[in-house]
Structure formats: C-alpha cells, structure tokens
Coordinates of C-alpha atoms in Angstrom, one line a residue:
M1 CA 8.0 -22.9 14.7
D2 CA 6.1 -25.5 12.6
D3 CA 6.2 -25.5 8.8
L4 CA 2.8 -23.8 8.4
M5 CA 3.8 -20.9 10.6
A6 CA 7.2 -20.7 8.9
A7 CA 5.6 -20.6 5.5
R8 CA 3.1 -17.9 6.6
S9 CA 5.9 -15.9 8.2
Q10 CA 8.0 -16.0 5.1
M11 CA 5.1 -14.8 3.0
A12 CA 4.4 -12.1 5.6
V13 CA 8.0 -10.8 5.5
S14 CA 8.1 -11.0 1.7
L15 CA 4.8 -9.1 1.3
G16 CA 5.6 -6.6 4.0
F17 CA 8.9 -5.8 2.2
H18 CA 7.5 -5.8 -1.4
I19 CA 4.5 -3.7 -0.6
I20 CA 6.7 -0.7 0.0
F21 CA 8.1 -0.9 -3.5
A22 CA 4.7 -1.5 -4.9
C23 CA 3.4 1.7 -3.4
V24 CA 6.5 3.6 -4.6
G25 CA 6.1 2.2 -8.1
M26 CA 2.4 3.2 -8.2
V27 CA 3.0 6.8 -7.1
M28 CA 6.5 8.2 -7.5
P29 CA 6.3 8.2 -11.4
F30 CA 3.2 10.5 -11.1
F31 CA 5.2 12.9 -8.9
M32 CA 7.9 12.7 -11.5
A33 CA 5.4 13.4 -14.3
I34 CA 3.9 16.4 -12.5
S35 CA 7.3 18.0 -12.0
H36 CA 8.3 17.3 -15.6
F37 CA 5.0 18.8 -16.9
I38 CA 5.6 22.0 -14.9
Y39 CA 9.1 22.2 -16.4
L40 CA 7.8 21.8 -19.9
K41 CA 5.2 24.5 -19.3
T42 CA 7.4 27.0 -17.5
G43 CA 10.9 26.2 -18.6
K44 CA 12.1 26.6 -15.0
P45 CA 15.3 24.5 -14.5
I46 CA 14.5 23.6 -10.9
Y47 CA 11.6 21.3 -12.1
K48 CA 14.0 19.6 -14.5
G49 CA 16.4 19.0 -11.7
L50 CA 13.6 17.7 -9.5
T51 CA 12.3 15.4 -12.2
K52 CA 15.8 13.9 -12.7
A53 CA 16.4 13.5 -9.0
W54 CA 13.1 11.7 -8.5
S55 CA 13.6 9.5 -11.6
K56 CA 16.9 8.2 -10.2
G57 CA 15.1 7.3 -6.9
V58 CA 12.4 5.5 -9.0
A59 CA 15.0 3.5 -10.8
I60 CA 16.6 2.4 -7.6
L61 CA 13.3 1.3 -6.0
F62 CA 12.1 -0.2 -9.3
A63 CA 15.1 -2.5 -9.5
T64 CA 14.8 -3.6 -5.9
G65 CA 11.0 -4.1 -6.3
A66 CA 11.6 -6.3 -9.3
V67 CA 13.9 -8.6 -7.2
S68 CA 11.4 -8.8 -4.3
G69 CA 8.5 -9.4 -6.7
T70 CA 10.3 -12.2 -8.5
M71 CA 11.0 -13.8 -5.1
L72 CA 7.3 -13.6 -4.2
S73 CA 6.3 -15.3 -7.4
F74 CA 8.6 -18.2 -6.7
E75 CA 7.3 -18.4 -3.1
L76 CA 3.7 -18.8 -4.2
G77 CA 4.6 -22.0 -6.1
L78 CA 7.1 -23.4 -3.6
L79 CA 5.3 -22.7 -0.4
W80 CA 1.7 -23.2 -1.5
P81 CA 1.7 -25.8 -4.3
T82 CA -1.8 -27.1 -3.6
F83 CA -3.2 -23.5 -3.7
M84 CA -1.5 -22.8 -7.0
Q85 CA -2.5 -26.1 -8.5
H86 CA -6.2 -25.3 -8.1
A87 CA -6.2 -21.5 -8.0
G88 CA -3.7 -20.8 -10.8
P89 CA -6.0 -21.6 -13.7
I90 CA -8.7 -19.4 -12.1
F91 CA -7.0 -16.2 -11.1
G92 CA -3.9 -16.5 -13.3
M93 CA -5.1 -13.8 -15.6
P94 CA -4.4 -10.8 -13.4
F95 CA -0.9 -12.2 -12.7
S96 CA -0.3 -12.6 -16.4
L97 CA -1.5 -9.1 -17.2
E98 CA 0.6 -7.7 -14.3
G99 CA 3.6 -9.2 -15.9
T100 CA 2.8 -7.4 -19.1
A101 CA 2.3 -4.1 -17.2
F102 CA 5.7 -4.7 -15.5
F103 CA 7.4 -5.1 -18.9
I104 CA 5.8 -2.0 -20.2
E105 CA 6.8 -0.1 -17.1
A106 CA 10.4 -1.3 -17.5
I107 CA 10.6 -0.3 -21.2
A108 CA 9.0 3.1 -20.5
L109 CA 11.4 3.8 -17.6
G110 CA 14.3 3.0 -19.8
F111 CA 13.0 5.5 -22.5
F112 CA 12.5 8.1 -19.8
L113 CA 15.8 7.8 -18.1
Y114 CA 17.9 7.9 -21.3
G115 CA 15.5 10.1 -23.3
W116 CA 16.7 13.5 -22.0
D117 CA 17.7 15.7 -25.0
R118 CA 17.2 12.6 -27.3
L119 CA 13.4 12.4 -27.5
K120 CA 11.0 15.2 -28.3
P121 CA 10.1 16.9 -25.0
W122 CA 6.4 16.0 -24.9
F123 CA 6.9 12.4 -26.1
H124 CA 9.6 12.1 -23.4
W125 CA 7.0 13.3 -20.9
V126 CA 4.5 10.7 -22.1
T127 CA 7.0 7.9 -21.5
G128 CA 7.3 9.0 -17.9
L129 CA 3.5 9.1 -17.6
I130 CA 3.4 5.5 -19.0
V131 CA 5.7 4.5 -16.2
G132 CA 3.2 5.7 -13.7
L133 CA 0.1 4.2 -15.5
S134 CA 1.7 0.8 -15.9
G135 CA 2.9 0.8 -12.3
L136 CA -0.6 1.7 -11.1
A137 CA -2.0 -1.1 -13.3
S138 CA 0.4 -3.6 -11.9
G139 CA -0.7 -2.7 -8.4
I140 CA -4.4 -2.9 -9.1
L141 CA -3.9 -6.3 -10.9
V142 CA -2.1 -7.8 -8.0
V143 CA -4.8 -6.5 -5.6
A144 CA -7.4 -8.1 -7.9
A145 CA -5.7 -11.4 -7.4
N146 CA -5.6 -10.9 -3.6
A147 CA -9.3 -9.8 -3.7
W148 CA -10.2 -13.1 -5.4
M149 CA -8.7 -14.9 -2.3
N150 CA -11.1 -12.9 -0.1
S151 CA -14.1 -13.2 -2.5
P152 CA -13.6 -16.2 -4.7
A153 CA -15.6 -16.1 -8.0
G154 CA -15.4 -17.4 -11.5
F155 CA -15.8 -21.1 -10.9
D156 CA -18.1 -23.7 -9.4
F157 CA -16.7 -25.9 -6.6
I158 CA -18.4 -29.3 -7.2
D159 CA -17.3 -32.6 -5.5
G160 CA -14.0 -31.1 -4.6
E161 CA -13.2 -30.0 -8.1
Y162 CA -13.1 -26.5 -9.7
R163 CA -15.3 -26.4 -12.7
N164 CA -16.8 -23.9 -15.2
I165 CA -13.8 -21.5 -14.8
D166 CA -14.4 -17.9 -15.9
P167 CA -11.1 -15.9 -15.5
I168 CA -12.8 -12.6 -16.3
K169 CA -15.3 -13.0 -13.5
A170 CA -12.6 -14.2 -11.2
M171 CA -10.5 -11.1 -11.9
F172 CA -13.5 -8.7 -11.4
N173 CA -14.7 -10.3 -8.3
D174 CA -16.9 -8.6 -5.7
A175 CA -14.0 -7.4 -3.6
W176 CA -11.6 -6.1 -6.3
F177 CA -13.0 -2.6 -6.7
S178 CA -13.1 -1.7 -3.0
Q179 CA -9.6 -3.2 -2.3
A180 CA -8.1 -1.6 -5.4
L181 CA -9.5 1.8 -4.6
H182 CA -8.4 1.6 -0.9
M183 CA -4.9 0.3 -1.9
T184 CA -4.4 3.0 -4.6
L185 CA -5.3 5.8 -2.2
A186 CA -3.2 4.3 0.5
A187 CA -0.2 4.2 -1.8
F188 CA -0.6 7.9 -2.6
V189 CA -1.0 8.7 1.1
A190 CA 2.0 6.6 2.2
T191 CA 4.4 7.6 -0.5
G192 CA 3.3 11.3 -0.5
F193 CA 3.8 11.8 3.2
A194 CA 7.1 9.8 3.1
V195 CA 8.5 12.0 0.3
S196 CA 7.2 15.3 1.7
G197 CA 8.5 14.3 5.1
V198 CA 12.0 13.7 3.7
H199 CA 12.0 17.1 1.9
A200 CA 10.6 18.8 4.9
F201 CA 13.5 17.4 6.9
M202 CA 16.0 18.8 4.4
I203 CA 14.4 22.2 4.5
L204 CA 14.7 22.2 8.3
K205 CA 18.4 21.3 7.9
G206 CA 18.7 24.4 5.7
K207 CA 20.0 22.5 2.7
N208 CA 19.0 23.5 -0.9
I209 CA 15.8 25.0 0.5
T210 CA 14.4 26.2 -2.8
F211 CA 14.8 22.7 -4.4
H212 CA 13.4 20.8 -1.4
A213 CA 10.5 23.3 -1.0
T214 CA 9.5 22.7 -4.6
A215 CA 9.5 19.0 -4.1
F216 CA 7.7 19.3 -0.8
R217 CA 4.8 21.3 -2.4
I218 CA 4.1 18.6 -5.1
S219 CA 4.3 15.6 -2.8
A220 CA 2.5 17.2 0.2
L221 CA -0.4 18.3 -2.0
C222 CA -0.9 14.9 -3.5
A223 CA -0.6 13.2 -0.1
C224 CA -3.1 15.5 1.5
I225 CA -5.7 15.1 -1.3
A226 CA -5.4 11.3 -1.0
A227 CA -5.6 11.4 2.8
L228 CA -8.9 13.2 2.7
L229 CA -10.3 10.8 0.1
Q230 CA -9.1 7.7 2.0
P231 CA -11.9 7.6 4.7
I232 CA -14.4 7.4 1.8
S233 CA -12.7 4.3 0.4
G234 CA -12.4 2.9 3.9
D235 CA -16.1 3.2 4.4
I236 CA -16.7 1.4 1.1
S237 CA -14.3 -1.4 2.2
A238 CA -15.9 -1.7 5.6
K239 CA -19.3 -2.2 4.1
D240 CA -18.0 -4.7 1.6
V241 CA -16.2 -6.7 4.4
A242 CA -19.4 -6.7 6.5
K243 CA -21.3 -8.2 3.7
R244 CA -18.8 -10.8 2.5
Q245 CA -16.5 -11.6 5.5
P246 CA -18.4 -11.1 8.8
A247 CA -15.7 -13.0 10.7
K248 CA -13.1 -10.6 9.6
L249 CA -15.2 -7.6 10.6
A250 CA -15.9 -9.1 13.9
A251 CA -12.2 -9.7 14.5
M252 CA -11.3 -6.2 13.4
E253 CA -13.6 -4.8 16.0
A254 CA -13.2 -7.6 18.6
H255 CA -17.0 -7.9 18.4
F256 CA -18.1 -11.1 20.1
E257 CA -21.9 -10.8 20.6
T258 CA -24.3 -10.3 17.6
A259 CA -26.3 -7.2 18.3
A260 CA -28.3 -4.4 16.8
N261 CA -27.0 -0.9 17.5
A262 CA -23.5 -2.5 17.7
P263 CA -20.9 -0.2 19.2
F264 CA -17.6 0.9 17.4
L265 CA -14.7 -0.1 19.6
I266 CA -11.8 2.3 20.1
G267 CA -8.7 0.6 21.7
G268 CA -9.3 -2.3 24.0
I269 CA -7.6 -5.6 24.8
P270 CA -9.5 -8.6 23.4
D271 CA -9.6 -11.9 25.3
E272 CA -10.6 -14.8 23.0
E273 CA -11.0 -17.2 25.9
T274 CA -13.6 -15.1 27.8
A275 CA -15.0 -13.5 24.6
S276 CA -14.6 -10.0 26.2
V277 CA -12.7 -6.8 25.7
R278 CA -11.0 -4.8 28.4
Y279 CA -10.3 -1.0 28.5
G280 CA -12.0 -0.3 25.2
I281 CA -14.1 2.8 24.5
K282 CA -17.4 2.0 22.8
I283 CA -19.4 4.4 20.7
P284 CA -23.0 2.9 20.5
G285 CA -24.5 2.2 17.1
L286 CA -21.5 3.4 15.1
L287 CA -20.4 -0.1 14.0
S288 CA -23.8 -1.0 12.8
F289 CA -24.0 2.3 10.9
L290 CA -20.5 1.9 9.3
A291 CA -21.2 -1.7 8.4
H292 CA -24.8 -1.4 7.1
G293 CA -25.6 2.3 6.9
D294 CA -28.2 1.7 9.6
S295 CA -27.5 1.8 13.3
D296 CA -30.4 -0.5 14.1
K297 CA -29.1 -3.4 11.9
P298 CA -27.3 -6.2 13.7
V299 CA -23.6 -7.0 13.2
T300 CA -22.6 -10.6 13.4
G301 CA -20.5 -11.4 16.4
L302 CA -17.7 -14.0 16.7
N303 CA -19.8 -16.2 19.0
D304 CA -22.2 -17.0 16.2
I305 CA -19.3 -18.2 14.0
P306 CA -17.6 -21.6 14.6
K307 CA -14.5 -21.0 16.6
E308 CA -12.3 -23.0 14.2
N309 CA -13.2 -20.4 11.6
W310 CA -12.2 -17.4 13.8
P311 CA -9.3 -15.3 12.6
P312 CA -6.6 -14.4 15.2
V313 CA -8.7 -11.8 16.9
A314 CA -6.0 -9.8 18.8
I315 CA -3.6 -9.4 15.9
T316 CA -6.4 -8.4 13.5
H317 CA -7.9 -5.9 16.0
Y318 CA -4.6 -4.3 16.9
A319 CA -3.6 -3.9 13.3
F320 CA -7.0 -2.4 12.4
Q321 CA -6.8 0.1 15.3
L322 CA -3.3 1.1 14.3
M323 CA -4.3 1.6 10.7
I324 CA -7.4 3.7 11.7
T325 CA -5.4 5.8 14.2
L326 CA -2.6 6.6 11.8
G327 CA -5.1 7.3 9.0
M328 CA -6.9 9.8 11.1
L329 CA -3.7 11.5 12.2
L330 CA -2.8 12.0 8.5
V331 CA -6.3 13.3 7.8
A332 CA -5.8 15.9 10.5
L333 CA -2.4 16.9 9.1
A334 CA -4.0 17.2 5.6
L335 CA -6.7 19.5 7.0
I336 CA -4.0 21.6 8.7
Y337 CA -2.0 21.9 5.5
F338 CA -5.0 22.9 3.4
S339 CA -5.9 25.5 6.1
A340 CA -2.4 26.9 5.6
L341 CA -2.8 26.9 1.8
F342 CA -6.1 28.7 1.7
K343 CA -6.4 30.7 4.9
W344 CA -3.4 31.0 7.2
K345 CA -0.6 31.3 4.7
S346 CA 1.9 32.3 7.3
W347 CA 1.9 28.7 8.5
L348 CA 3.4 27.4 5.2
G349 CA 6.9 28.6 6.1
S350 CA 6.7 27.6 9.8
K351 CA 9.0 25.1 11.3
W352 CA 6.2 23.4 13.4
L353 CA 4.3 22.5 10.2
L354 CA 7.5 21.1 8.6
R355 CA 8.2 19.1 11.8
L356 CA 4.7 17.6 11.6
F357 CA 5.4 16.3 8.1
V358 CA 8.7 14.9 9.3
I359 CA 6.9 13.1 12.1
A360 CA 4.4 11.8 9.6
T361 CA 7.1 10.4 7.3
P362 CA 6.7 6.7 8.3
M363 CA 3.0 6.8 9.3
G364 CA 1.5 6.1 5.9
Y365 CA 3.7 3.0 5.3
I366 CA 3.0 1.7 8.8
A367 CA -0.7 2.1 8.1
V368 CA -0.3 0.2 4.8
E369 CA 1.5 -2.6 6.6
A370 CA -1.2 -2.7 9.3
G371 CA -3.9 -2.8 6.6
W372 CA -2.3 -5.8 4.9
V373 CA -2.2 -7.5 8.2
V374 CA -5.9 -6.9 8.6
T375 CA -6.5 -8.2 5.0
E376 CA -4.4 -11.3 5.3
V377 CA -4.6 -12.4 9.0
G378 CA -8.3 -11.4 9.0
R379 CA -9.0 -14.0 6.2
Q380 CA -7.5 -16.8 8.2
P381 CA -7.9 -19.8 8.5
W382 CA -8.7 -19.6 4.8
I383 CA -6.3 -19.1 1.9
I384 CA -9.3 -19.1 -0.4
Y385 CA -12.2 -17.8 1.7
E386 CA -14.5 -20.6 2.7
V387 CA -13.1 -22.9 0.0
M388 CA -9.5 -23.9 1.0
R389 CA -7.8 -23.7 4.4
T390 CA -4.3 -22.3 4.6
A391 CA -3.2 -25.5 6.4
D392 CA -4.3 -27.6 3.4
A393 CA -2.4 -25.5 0.9
V394 CA 1.1 -25.5 2.5
T395 CA 3.9 -27.6 0.9
P396 CA 4.6 -31.0 2.5
M397 CA 8.3 -30.3 2.1
P398 CA 10.1 -30.2 5.5
G399 CA 12.5 -27.5 6.7
I400 CA 10.6 -24.5 5.7
V401 CA 11.9 -22.7 8.8
Y402 CA 15.3 -22.5 7.2
S403 CA 13.9 -21.0 4.1
F404 CA 12.2 -18.4 6.2
Y405 CA 15.5 -17.5 7.9
L406 CA 17.3 -17.3 4.5
F407 CA 14.7 -15.1 2.8
T408 CA 14.5 -12.9 5.9
A409 CA 18.2 -12.4 5.7
V410 CA 18.0 -11.6 2.0
F411 CA 15.2 -9.0 2.5
L412 CA 17.1 -7.4 5.4
S413 CA 20.2 -7.1 3.2
L414 CA 18.1 -5.6 0.4
S415 CA 16.7 -3.1 2.9
A416 CA 20.1 -2.0 3.9
I417 CA 21.2 -1.6 0.3
V418 CA 18.2 0.4 -0.6
V419 CA 18.6 2.7 2.4
F420 CA 22.3 3.2 1.5
L421 CA 21.5 4.0 -2.2
L422 CA 18.7 6.4 -1.4
Y423 CA 20.9 8.2 1.2
R424 CA 23.7 8.5 -1.3
Q425 CA 21.2 9.8 -3.9
M426 CA 19.9 12.4 -1.4
K427 CA 23.5 13.6 -0.9
M428 CA 24.1 13.8 -4.6
V429 CA 21.0 15.9 -5.0
G430 CA 22.8 18.7 -3.1
K431 CA 25.7 18.6 -5.5
L432 CA 23.9 18.2 -8.8
Y433 CA 21.1 20.6 -8.2
D434 CA 22.6 23.3 -6.0
T435 CA 19.8 25.9 -5.5
T436 CA 22.3 28.6 -4.6
D437 CA 23.0 28.7 -8.3
P438 CA 21.2 31.8 -9.8
E439 CA 19.7 29.6 -12.5
Y440 CA 17.4 27.9 -9.8
K441 CA 16.4 31.3 -8.3
S442 CA 14.0 31.7 -11.2
N443 CA 11.6 29.4 -9.5

C-alpha cells in the first residue's frame, strides 16, 4: 500500500466511524426532546424514564464522537497539508462555526443531564432541544465544507493562486443545500430505524414491553416519515450531481456512452477496460429523466471524459446500488408501518412487523456509509473538484501506512467500548425503568 492509498484509507476509516456518531448527535436529542415534551404535557412517568434512558445513550455517543471528531481534525492537517494550506482560508468558516455549535451542544447537554429537579421544567426541556439543534447545525456545517470540495466556490484560481476569497460564498456553495438536506434526512432514517429496531428486539424478547413499545413508537414514526421524504432529497441530489459532476453520475450508473433517453441501470458488473456492463437491468429513459427531468436529454458518458479523470467506477457503482436498494427497502417498510397505523391496526402488535424492524436495524447506517462512499470516491481523482488532485494534496511524510494501522486499531477499540457501554446501558434500563411497576402502567 503506497502512502496515497494509506492516507485515503485512514480518512475512509475515520469518516466511516465518525459519521455514525454524527448521525446520532443530529437525531437522538430530538427523540429525547419529543419524549420529554410528552412527559411534561401528560405527566406520565414512563416518558420521563425513556427520556433519561435515551439521554444517557446520547452522552455515551457524544463523548465518543468528540474523540473521533478531534482525531479527524488532526488528520486533515497531518495527511493533507497542501490541501489545508490552500483550502483552509476559503472553507474554514463552516469548521469554525461547527466548533462553536459543538461547544454549545456540550454545554446544553451538561445542563440537561444534571438539570433534573434543579431547573424549571420547560427551561430544562429547552436545554435538551438546544442539544438537538446545535448537533443538527454541526452536521450541516461539516456537510457544507464537504460540499465545497464537490462544488468549490468563493475564490478565483489565477496562475495557481487562490484570490478574491469570499468565505460566505464558499460556505453556501451550489452543493451545500442538496447535500445537507440529503444527509439530514439520512441521519433521521438511519438513527430512527436503528433505535426502533433495538426496541422492537426487546419487545420480542418480552422485556419491559410497555417501556420499549413507547420508545418504539416515537423512533419508528420519525424514521418512517424521514424515509418517505428521502427519495425527494435523492432526486434533488441526483439532478445537482448531473449538473456539476457528470463524471460522478456516470460512475454511479456505470454509464459509458453519452446518449439521449439514457437508461437507468439496476445491478450490473461494470468493466472499465471494455467500457461495458454485464448482467444489469436497464430501464430506458429513466436516467435522463432523473438527471434532467426530460427523458430525451442526453446524459454524459464516461467515454466523453478523459480517463485520467474517471472515478473508480466499480466501487462508486456498487455503493450507489447498495444505497438505493436499502433506501427503497426502508421506504417499503415505512409504507407498511403507516398502513398499520391508519388502516390495519391489528398489524401493530404483530411479531412479523417487529421482526421487519429488527432486520432493518443496520440498514440505514449501511446506506449512509454507502452514500459517503459515493460522495467521496465519486469525486476522485480530485480533492477539490477540478482544482486540486488528491495525489497532489497528500503529505510527503513517509510511513503513512503505519499511521493507518494505528488509527484503525484505535477506532476498532473505540467501537468495542461503545458497544459494551451501550449494551450495559440497555441492561440497566430494565432495572431502572421496570415497567411491571404499576406507576408505568399509567401509560
């Protein structure tokens, strides 16, 4: 493994690990706030117990996310010094604001965790809401920085120098809205189905059914609403990518020949050497329609792009297919759940529906990881799209492969610690919030 691949692999592992905590930090505080709000309105103790249980999980994941996020900030400077030297003054604003949002989130979380019976009830609730809003802001600001790499703006590149820098224009670049919307909904989908899946599993196990059913209702409803909205944001993102990054779109669809009425490819094994795809199912005109809103408009193929500017086609295509497949499965589950809510209410207590949610537990996060592969690998060979190549940004320091091994070991260790702490927290829920207690039967 050469130094460039080692540096890219290290960033991939770091981002792949941290994005889980970013999603949790963007979403779980809102679940917590919903449960807390219902408790304040109804006075039912089960919602207080649920809020406290979720807040402890948020604290565990917040602490781990802070560690992984700090490591990422160091990696940007250590692995990509040329990139940071030139790009830092341009897109540094969203990172600075993200730091501010992070500090607000940490302070608000402290107030919330230690504010029970110390703060006025509604002020206490507001501190929890601030945790969610600041976590959401942090995620959007980081996505804005990533969007700048896909759609660089806010500067003039003249004679190899970056001039006339406008940080506001850089932050609100052409890609930030579509990426922020898609990532926000993806976070709600992934976290919502993960949380509801865990509680569905506990219901099937017959443990604290009333408690877990309450938690399931809140998380499943949020997840299903976001899942039905996600295809809309996906369509916005696809049209944006088609306009700004035709090579990425072509790699996503393994689309080699420029053509009108371009087909949408389902499955398939792309071969970059022969510029062909085997075993795929093609739906005529659908790619042109999704990309341009008109099935007669041509979609640029990879053969019309210099080969040195091609992204890795197979990886991008497989990741895109995985993201779409899992997304559609979760949409189908959302439709089933809403059918149960509004028409076939007997389904709500059925084991088969709960088992579907258990199966869906990891799907959202796998789709998120696949989506980030599409975003990052699909931008290659550029670190700043059509401005700076990734190979030109990597550090000249040798031995990056050892750093990759070390950081991978650290992240694996953190993963094991988080799993252990969350498992212990789930066991403690049964002891602290025993729903056989008549107090909880008031739900």
